[in-house]
Tab-separated table of C-alpha atoms and ligand atoms in Angstrom:
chain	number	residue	atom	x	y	z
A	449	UNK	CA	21.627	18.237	0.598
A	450	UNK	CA	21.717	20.028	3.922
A	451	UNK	CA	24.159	17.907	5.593
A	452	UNK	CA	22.788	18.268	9.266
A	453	UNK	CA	19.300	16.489	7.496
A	454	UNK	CA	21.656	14.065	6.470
A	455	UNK	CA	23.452	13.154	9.574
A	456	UNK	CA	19.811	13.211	11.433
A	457	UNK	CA	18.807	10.742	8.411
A	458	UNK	CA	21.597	8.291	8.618
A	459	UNK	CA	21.236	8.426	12.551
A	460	UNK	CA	16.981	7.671	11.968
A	461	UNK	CA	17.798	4.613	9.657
A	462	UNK	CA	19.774	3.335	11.984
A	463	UNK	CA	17.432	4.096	14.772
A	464	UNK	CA	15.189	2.453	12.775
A	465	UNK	CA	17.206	-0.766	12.242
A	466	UNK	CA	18.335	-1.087	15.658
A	467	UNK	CA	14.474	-1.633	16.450
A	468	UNK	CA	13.832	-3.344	13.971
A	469	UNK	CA	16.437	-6.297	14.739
A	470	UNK	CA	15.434	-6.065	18.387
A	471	UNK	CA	12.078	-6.861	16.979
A	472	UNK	CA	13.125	-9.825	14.980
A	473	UNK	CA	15.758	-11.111	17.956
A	474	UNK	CA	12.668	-11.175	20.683
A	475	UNK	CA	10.349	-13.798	19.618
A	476	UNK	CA	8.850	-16.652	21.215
A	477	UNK	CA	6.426	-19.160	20.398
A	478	UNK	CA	4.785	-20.861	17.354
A	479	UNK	CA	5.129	-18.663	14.305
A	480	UNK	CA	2.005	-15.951	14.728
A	481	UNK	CA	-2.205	-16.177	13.085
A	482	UNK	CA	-4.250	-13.157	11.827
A	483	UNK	CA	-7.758	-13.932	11.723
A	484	UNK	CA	-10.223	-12.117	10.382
A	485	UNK	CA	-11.441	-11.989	13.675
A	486	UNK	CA	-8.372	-10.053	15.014
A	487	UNK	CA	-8.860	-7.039	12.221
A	488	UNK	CA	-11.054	-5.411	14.912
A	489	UNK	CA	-7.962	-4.958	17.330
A	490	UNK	CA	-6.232	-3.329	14.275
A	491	UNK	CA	-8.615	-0.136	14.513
A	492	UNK	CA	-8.875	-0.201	18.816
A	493	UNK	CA	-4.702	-0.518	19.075
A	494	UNK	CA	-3.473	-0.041	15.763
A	495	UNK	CA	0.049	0.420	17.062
A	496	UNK	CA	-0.216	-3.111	18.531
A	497	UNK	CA	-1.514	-5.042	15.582
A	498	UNK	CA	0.975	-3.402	13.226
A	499	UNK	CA	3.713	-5.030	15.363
A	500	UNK	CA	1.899	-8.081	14.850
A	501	UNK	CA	1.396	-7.546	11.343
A	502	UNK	CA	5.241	-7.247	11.376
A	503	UNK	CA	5.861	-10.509	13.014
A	504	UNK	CA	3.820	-12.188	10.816
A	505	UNK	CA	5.631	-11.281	7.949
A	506	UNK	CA	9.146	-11.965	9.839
A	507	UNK	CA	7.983	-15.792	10.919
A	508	UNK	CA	4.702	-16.828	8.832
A	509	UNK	CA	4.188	-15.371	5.408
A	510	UNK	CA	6.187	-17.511	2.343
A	511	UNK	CA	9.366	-17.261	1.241
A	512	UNK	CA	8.848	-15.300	-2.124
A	513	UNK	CA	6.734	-12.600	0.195
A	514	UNK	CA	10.230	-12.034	1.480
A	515	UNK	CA	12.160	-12.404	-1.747
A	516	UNK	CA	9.922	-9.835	-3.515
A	517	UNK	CA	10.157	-7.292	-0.416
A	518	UNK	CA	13.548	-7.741	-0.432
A	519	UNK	CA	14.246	-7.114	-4.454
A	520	UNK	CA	11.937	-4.269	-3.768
A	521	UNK	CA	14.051	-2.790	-0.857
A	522	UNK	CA	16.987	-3.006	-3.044
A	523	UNK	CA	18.814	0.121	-5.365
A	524	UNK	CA	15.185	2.818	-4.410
A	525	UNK	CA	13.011	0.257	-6.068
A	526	UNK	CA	9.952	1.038	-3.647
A	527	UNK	CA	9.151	2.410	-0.678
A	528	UNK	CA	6.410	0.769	2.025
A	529	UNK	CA	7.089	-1.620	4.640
A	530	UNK	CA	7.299	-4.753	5.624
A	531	UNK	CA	3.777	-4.941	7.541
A	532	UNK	CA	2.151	-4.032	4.112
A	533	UNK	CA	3.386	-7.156	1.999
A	534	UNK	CA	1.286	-8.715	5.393
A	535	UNK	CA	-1.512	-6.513	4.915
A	536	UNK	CA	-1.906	-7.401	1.686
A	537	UNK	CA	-1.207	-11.209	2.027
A	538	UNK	CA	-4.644	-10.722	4.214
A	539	UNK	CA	-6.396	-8.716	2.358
A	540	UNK	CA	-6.321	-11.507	-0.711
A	541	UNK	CA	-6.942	-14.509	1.089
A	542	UNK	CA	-9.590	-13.395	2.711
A	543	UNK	CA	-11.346	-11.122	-0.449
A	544	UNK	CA	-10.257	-13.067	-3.288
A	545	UNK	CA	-10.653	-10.628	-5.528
A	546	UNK	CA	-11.023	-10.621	-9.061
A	547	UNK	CA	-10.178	-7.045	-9.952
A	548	UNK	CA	-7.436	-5.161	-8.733
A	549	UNK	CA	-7.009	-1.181	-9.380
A	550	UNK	CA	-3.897	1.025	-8.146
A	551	UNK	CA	-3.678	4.828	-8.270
A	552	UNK	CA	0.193	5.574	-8.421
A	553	UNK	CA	2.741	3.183	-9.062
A	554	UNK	CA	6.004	4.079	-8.574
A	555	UNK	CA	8.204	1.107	-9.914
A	556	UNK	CA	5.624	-1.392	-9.151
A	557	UNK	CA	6.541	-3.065	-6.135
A	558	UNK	CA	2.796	-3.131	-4.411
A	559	UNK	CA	1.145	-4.171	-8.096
A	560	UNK	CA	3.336	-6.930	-8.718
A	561	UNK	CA	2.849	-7.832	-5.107
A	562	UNK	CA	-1.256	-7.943	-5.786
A	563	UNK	CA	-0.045	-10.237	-8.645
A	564	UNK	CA	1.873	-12.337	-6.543
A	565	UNK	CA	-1.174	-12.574	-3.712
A	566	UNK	CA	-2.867	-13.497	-6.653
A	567	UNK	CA	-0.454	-16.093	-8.334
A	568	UNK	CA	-0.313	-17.627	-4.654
A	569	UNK	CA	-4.010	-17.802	-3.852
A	570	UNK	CA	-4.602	-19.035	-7.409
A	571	UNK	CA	-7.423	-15.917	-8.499
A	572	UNK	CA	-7.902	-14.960	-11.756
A	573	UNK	CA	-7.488	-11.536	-11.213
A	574	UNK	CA	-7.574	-8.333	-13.521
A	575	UNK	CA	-4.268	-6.164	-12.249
A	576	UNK	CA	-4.732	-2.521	-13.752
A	577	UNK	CA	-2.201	0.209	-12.519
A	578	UNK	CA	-3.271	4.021	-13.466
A	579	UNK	CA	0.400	6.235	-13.072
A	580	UNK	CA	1.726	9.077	-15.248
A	581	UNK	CA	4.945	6.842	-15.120
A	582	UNK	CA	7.025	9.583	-15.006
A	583	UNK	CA	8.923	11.630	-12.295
A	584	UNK	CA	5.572	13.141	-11.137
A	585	UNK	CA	5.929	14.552	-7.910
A	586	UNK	CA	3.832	16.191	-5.472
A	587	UNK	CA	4.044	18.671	-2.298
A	588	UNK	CA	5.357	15.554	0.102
A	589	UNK	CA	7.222	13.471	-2.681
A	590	UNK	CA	10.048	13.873	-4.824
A	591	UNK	CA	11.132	11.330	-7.647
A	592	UNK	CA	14.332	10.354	-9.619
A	593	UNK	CA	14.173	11.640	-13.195
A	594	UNK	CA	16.243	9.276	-14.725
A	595	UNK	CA	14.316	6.316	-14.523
A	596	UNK	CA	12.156	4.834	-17.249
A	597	UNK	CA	9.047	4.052	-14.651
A	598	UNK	CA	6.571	2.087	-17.390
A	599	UNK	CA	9.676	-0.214	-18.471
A	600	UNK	CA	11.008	-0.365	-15.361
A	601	UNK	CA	7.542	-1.470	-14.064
A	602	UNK	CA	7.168	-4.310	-16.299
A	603	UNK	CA	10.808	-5.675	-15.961
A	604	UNK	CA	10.028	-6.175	-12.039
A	605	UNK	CA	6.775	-8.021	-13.085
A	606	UNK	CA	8.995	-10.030	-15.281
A	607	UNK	CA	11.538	-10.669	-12.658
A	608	UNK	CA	8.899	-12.359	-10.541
A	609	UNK	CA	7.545	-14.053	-13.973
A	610	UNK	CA	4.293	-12.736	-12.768
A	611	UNK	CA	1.835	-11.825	-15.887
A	612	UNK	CA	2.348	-8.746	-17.049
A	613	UNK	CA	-0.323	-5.811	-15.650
A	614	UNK	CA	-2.733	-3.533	-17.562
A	615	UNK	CA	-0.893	-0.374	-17.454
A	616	UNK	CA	-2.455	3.160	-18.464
A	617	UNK	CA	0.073	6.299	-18.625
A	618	UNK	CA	-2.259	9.239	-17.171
A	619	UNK	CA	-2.592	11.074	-14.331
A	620	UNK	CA	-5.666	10.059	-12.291
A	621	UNK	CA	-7.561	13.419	-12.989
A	622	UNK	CA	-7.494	12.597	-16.694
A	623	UNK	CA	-10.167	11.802	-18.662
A	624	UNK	CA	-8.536	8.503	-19.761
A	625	UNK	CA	-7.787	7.191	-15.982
A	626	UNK	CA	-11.750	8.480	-15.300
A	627	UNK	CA	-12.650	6.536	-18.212
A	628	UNK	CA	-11.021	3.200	-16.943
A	629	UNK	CA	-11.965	3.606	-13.257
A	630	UNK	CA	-15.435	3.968	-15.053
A	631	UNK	CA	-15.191	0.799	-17.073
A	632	UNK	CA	-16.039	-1.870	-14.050
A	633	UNK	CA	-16.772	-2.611	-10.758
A	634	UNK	CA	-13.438	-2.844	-8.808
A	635	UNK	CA	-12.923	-6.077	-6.154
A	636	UNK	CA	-10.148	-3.736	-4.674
A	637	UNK	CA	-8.831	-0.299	-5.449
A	638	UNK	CA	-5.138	0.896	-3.867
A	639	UNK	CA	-5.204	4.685	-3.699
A	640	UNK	CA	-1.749	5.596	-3.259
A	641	UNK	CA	-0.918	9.091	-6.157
A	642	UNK	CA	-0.797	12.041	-5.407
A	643	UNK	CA	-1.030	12.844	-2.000
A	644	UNK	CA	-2.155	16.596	-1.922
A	645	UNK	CA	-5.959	16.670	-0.266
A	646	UNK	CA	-7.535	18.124	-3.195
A	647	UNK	CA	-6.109	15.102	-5.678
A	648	UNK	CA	-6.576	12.451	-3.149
A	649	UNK	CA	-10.063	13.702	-2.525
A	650	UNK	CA	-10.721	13.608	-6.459
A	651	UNK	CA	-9.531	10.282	-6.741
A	652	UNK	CA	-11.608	9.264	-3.804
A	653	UNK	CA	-14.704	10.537	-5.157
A	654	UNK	CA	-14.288	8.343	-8.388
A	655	UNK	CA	-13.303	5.060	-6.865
A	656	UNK	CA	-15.602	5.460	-4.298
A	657	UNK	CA	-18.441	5.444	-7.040
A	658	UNK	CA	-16.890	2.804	-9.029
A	659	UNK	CA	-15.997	-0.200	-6.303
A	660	UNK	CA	-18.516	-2.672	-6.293
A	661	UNK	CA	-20.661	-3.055	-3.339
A	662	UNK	CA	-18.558	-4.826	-0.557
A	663	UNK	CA	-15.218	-4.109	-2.481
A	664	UNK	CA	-12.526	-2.546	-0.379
A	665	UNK	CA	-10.620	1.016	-1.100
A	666	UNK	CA	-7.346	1.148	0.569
A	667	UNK	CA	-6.126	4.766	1.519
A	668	UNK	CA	-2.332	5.326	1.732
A	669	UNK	CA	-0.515	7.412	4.058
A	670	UNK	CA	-3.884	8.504	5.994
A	671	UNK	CA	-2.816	7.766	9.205
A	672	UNK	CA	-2.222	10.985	11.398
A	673	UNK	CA	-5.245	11.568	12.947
A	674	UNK	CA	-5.208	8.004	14.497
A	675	UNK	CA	-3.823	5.939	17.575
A	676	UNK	CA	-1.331	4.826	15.550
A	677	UNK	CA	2.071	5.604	17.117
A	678	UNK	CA	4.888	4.577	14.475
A	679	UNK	CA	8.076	2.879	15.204
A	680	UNK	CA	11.337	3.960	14.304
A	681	UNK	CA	10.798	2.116	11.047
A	682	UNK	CA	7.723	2.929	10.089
A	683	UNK	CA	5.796	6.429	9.157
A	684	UNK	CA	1.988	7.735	10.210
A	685	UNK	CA	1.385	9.073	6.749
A	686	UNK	CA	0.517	12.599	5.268
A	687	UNK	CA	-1.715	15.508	6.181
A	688	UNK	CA	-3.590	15.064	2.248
A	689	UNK	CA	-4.951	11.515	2.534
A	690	UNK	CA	-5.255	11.736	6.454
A	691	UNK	CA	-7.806	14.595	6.575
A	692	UNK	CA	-9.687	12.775	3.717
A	693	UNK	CA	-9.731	9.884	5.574
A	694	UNK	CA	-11.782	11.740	8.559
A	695	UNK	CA	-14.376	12.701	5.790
A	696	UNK	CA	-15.184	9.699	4.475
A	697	UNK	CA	-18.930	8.820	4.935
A	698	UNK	CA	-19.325	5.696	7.306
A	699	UNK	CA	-22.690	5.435	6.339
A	700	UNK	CA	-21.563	4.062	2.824
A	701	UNK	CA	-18.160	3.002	3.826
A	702	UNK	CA	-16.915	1.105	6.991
A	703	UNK	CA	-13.447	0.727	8.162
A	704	UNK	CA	-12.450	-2.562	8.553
A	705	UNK	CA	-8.894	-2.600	9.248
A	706	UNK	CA	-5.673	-0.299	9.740
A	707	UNK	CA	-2.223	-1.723	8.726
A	708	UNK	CA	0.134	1.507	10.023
A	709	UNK	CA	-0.809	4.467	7.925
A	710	UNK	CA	-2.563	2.158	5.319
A	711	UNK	CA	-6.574	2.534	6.111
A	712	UNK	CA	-8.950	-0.187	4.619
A	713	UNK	CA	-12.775	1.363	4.067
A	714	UNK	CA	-15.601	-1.603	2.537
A	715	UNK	CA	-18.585	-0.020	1.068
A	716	UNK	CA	-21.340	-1.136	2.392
A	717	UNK	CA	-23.654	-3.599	0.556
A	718	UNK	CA	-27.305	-2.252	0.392
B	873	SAM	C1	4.203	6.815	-3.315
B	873	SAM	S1	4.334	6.429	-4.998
B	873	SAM	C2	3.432	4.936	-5.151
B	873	SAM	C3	4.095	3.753	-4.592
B	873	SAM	C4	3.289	2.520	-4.922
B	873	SAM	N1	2.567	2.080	-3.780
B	873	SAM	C5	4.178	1.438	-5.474
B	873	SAM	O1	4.564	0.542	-4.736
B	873	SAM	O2	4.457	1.501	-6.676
B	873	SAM	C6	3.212	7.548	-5.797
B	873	SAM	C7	3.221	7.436	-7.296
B	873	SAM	O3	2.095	8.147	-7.804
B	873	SAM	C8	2.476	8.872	-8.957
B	873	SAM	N2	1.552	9.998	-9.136
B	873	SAM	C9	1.756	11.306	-8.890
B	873	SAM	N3	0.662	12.025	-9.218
B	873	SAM	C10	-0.266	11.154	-9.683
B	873	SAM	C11	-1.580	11.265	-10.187
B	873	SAM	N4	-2.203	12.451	-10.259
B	873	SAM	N5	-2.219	10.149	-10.602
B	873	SAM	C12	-1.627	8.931	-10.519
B	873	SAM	N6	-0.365	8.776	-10.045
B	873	SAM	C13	0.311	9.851	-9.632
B	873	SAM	C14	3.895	9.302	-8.653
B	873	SAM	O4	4.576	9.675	-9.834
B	873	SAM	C15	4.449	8.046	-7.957
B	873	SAM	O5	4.964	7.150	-8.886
């Protein structure tokens, strides 16, 4: 590698965890609520609830929330951050859901995480991850080739002794994934592949036909064209799924809440 990208890498990580600590060093009072309620503020100041979101995983959400971010944080085992395993704590207690669907896992860190929202909340839920499992790249992202991604998948599931996941090797423009996106109404669907427009915008397309009325569709890395303003240790997203996200159609979907450059769209009940 370049090694002036490198030194401006190693001096943004520690940018990064500078922040981060001051972050964790400055709090006061009883350990932080999100209520439902306070989504709202996530859309109007989205910089200011994802600091919030970010406390409340630092002094409120359970121990193994922080044990499986921090296995997951470990040797490149995922990416993400730390307001997401909040996001997602939310997003489950308040949805229950019974079906879970995710478009791109890398070595399963958020689909083991929808299993352990699920585990904790006690919901019999359906966890189905759609991935070529392979080193599958795209014009933003790069992947190590010499992991084994399926097996590697299920030993982190194991690791948590979570149940293991339904697991289907394609890529999400093939017949088989359109098949199984086809084969029930989703409670929740985590778009998070390929992040080129036209992909993102295919796989859109699909889940947005196959979430049940009132499910949720959570768009990754979509976050550029809002007010979010990213600290040094987070990231606004990519140009793909954050044009996509301007298109979507709020007369069938509504936004409900913003977690950094995550975007949550419900589709609206009829
Ligand atoms: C950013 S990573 C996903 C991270 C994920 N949130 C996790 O925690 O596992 C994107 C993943 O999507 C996969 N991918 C690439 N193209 C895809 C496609 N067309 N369909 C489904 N997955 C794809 C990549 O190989 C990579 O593993």
């Amino acid at each position: 590698m370049n090694p002036l990208r490198l030194i401006r890498g190693k001096l943004r990580e520690r940018r990064a965890a500078r922040q981060r600590a001051a972050l964790r060093a400055g709090y006061t009072g009883a350990p932080p609520e999100i209520a439902c309620a306070d989504w709202a503020q996530s859309l109007s100041d989205p910089t200011a609830f994802y600091l919030r979101a970010v406390e409340f995983f630092d002094r409120s959400l359970p121990e193994e929330f922080h044990a499986h971010r921090n296995y997951f944080t470990q040797h490149g085992r995922g990416f993400g951050e730390d307001a997401f395993h909040t996001q997602w704590f939310l997003l489950f207690r308040e949805f229950r859901p019974q079906s879970f669907l995710e478009i791109g896992v890398f070595r399963g860190q958020s689909l083991s995480l929808a299993a352990l929202c699920a585990r904790h909340f006690q919901l019999a839920c359906l966890v189905q991850g759609i991935s070529p499992f392979s080193a599958a790249g795209d014009a933003v992202s790069k992947y190590a080739r010499d992991v084994d991604y399926y097996a590697d998948t299920l030993e982190n599931f194991s690791h948590f002794k979570l149940p293991a996941p339904a697991l289907l090797k394609a890529y999400s423009t093939d017949p088989t994934a359109a098949e199984t996106i086809a084969a029930r109404p989703w409670d929740i669907i985590y778009i998070d592949g390929n992040h080129d427009y036209e992909i993102a915008r295919a796989d859109w397309r699909l889940c947005a036909r196959h979430i049940r009325p009132g499910g949720l569709i959570v768009l990754d890395d979509s976050g550029l064209a809002t007010k979010f303003r990213p600290p040094a240790f987070a990231t606004g997203g990519h140009p793909g799924p954050s044009r996509l996200a301007e298109e979507i159609d709020r007369r069938e979907f509504a936004e409900i809440l913003q977690v950094g450059h995550n975007r949550v769209f419900q589709k609206i009940a009829r």
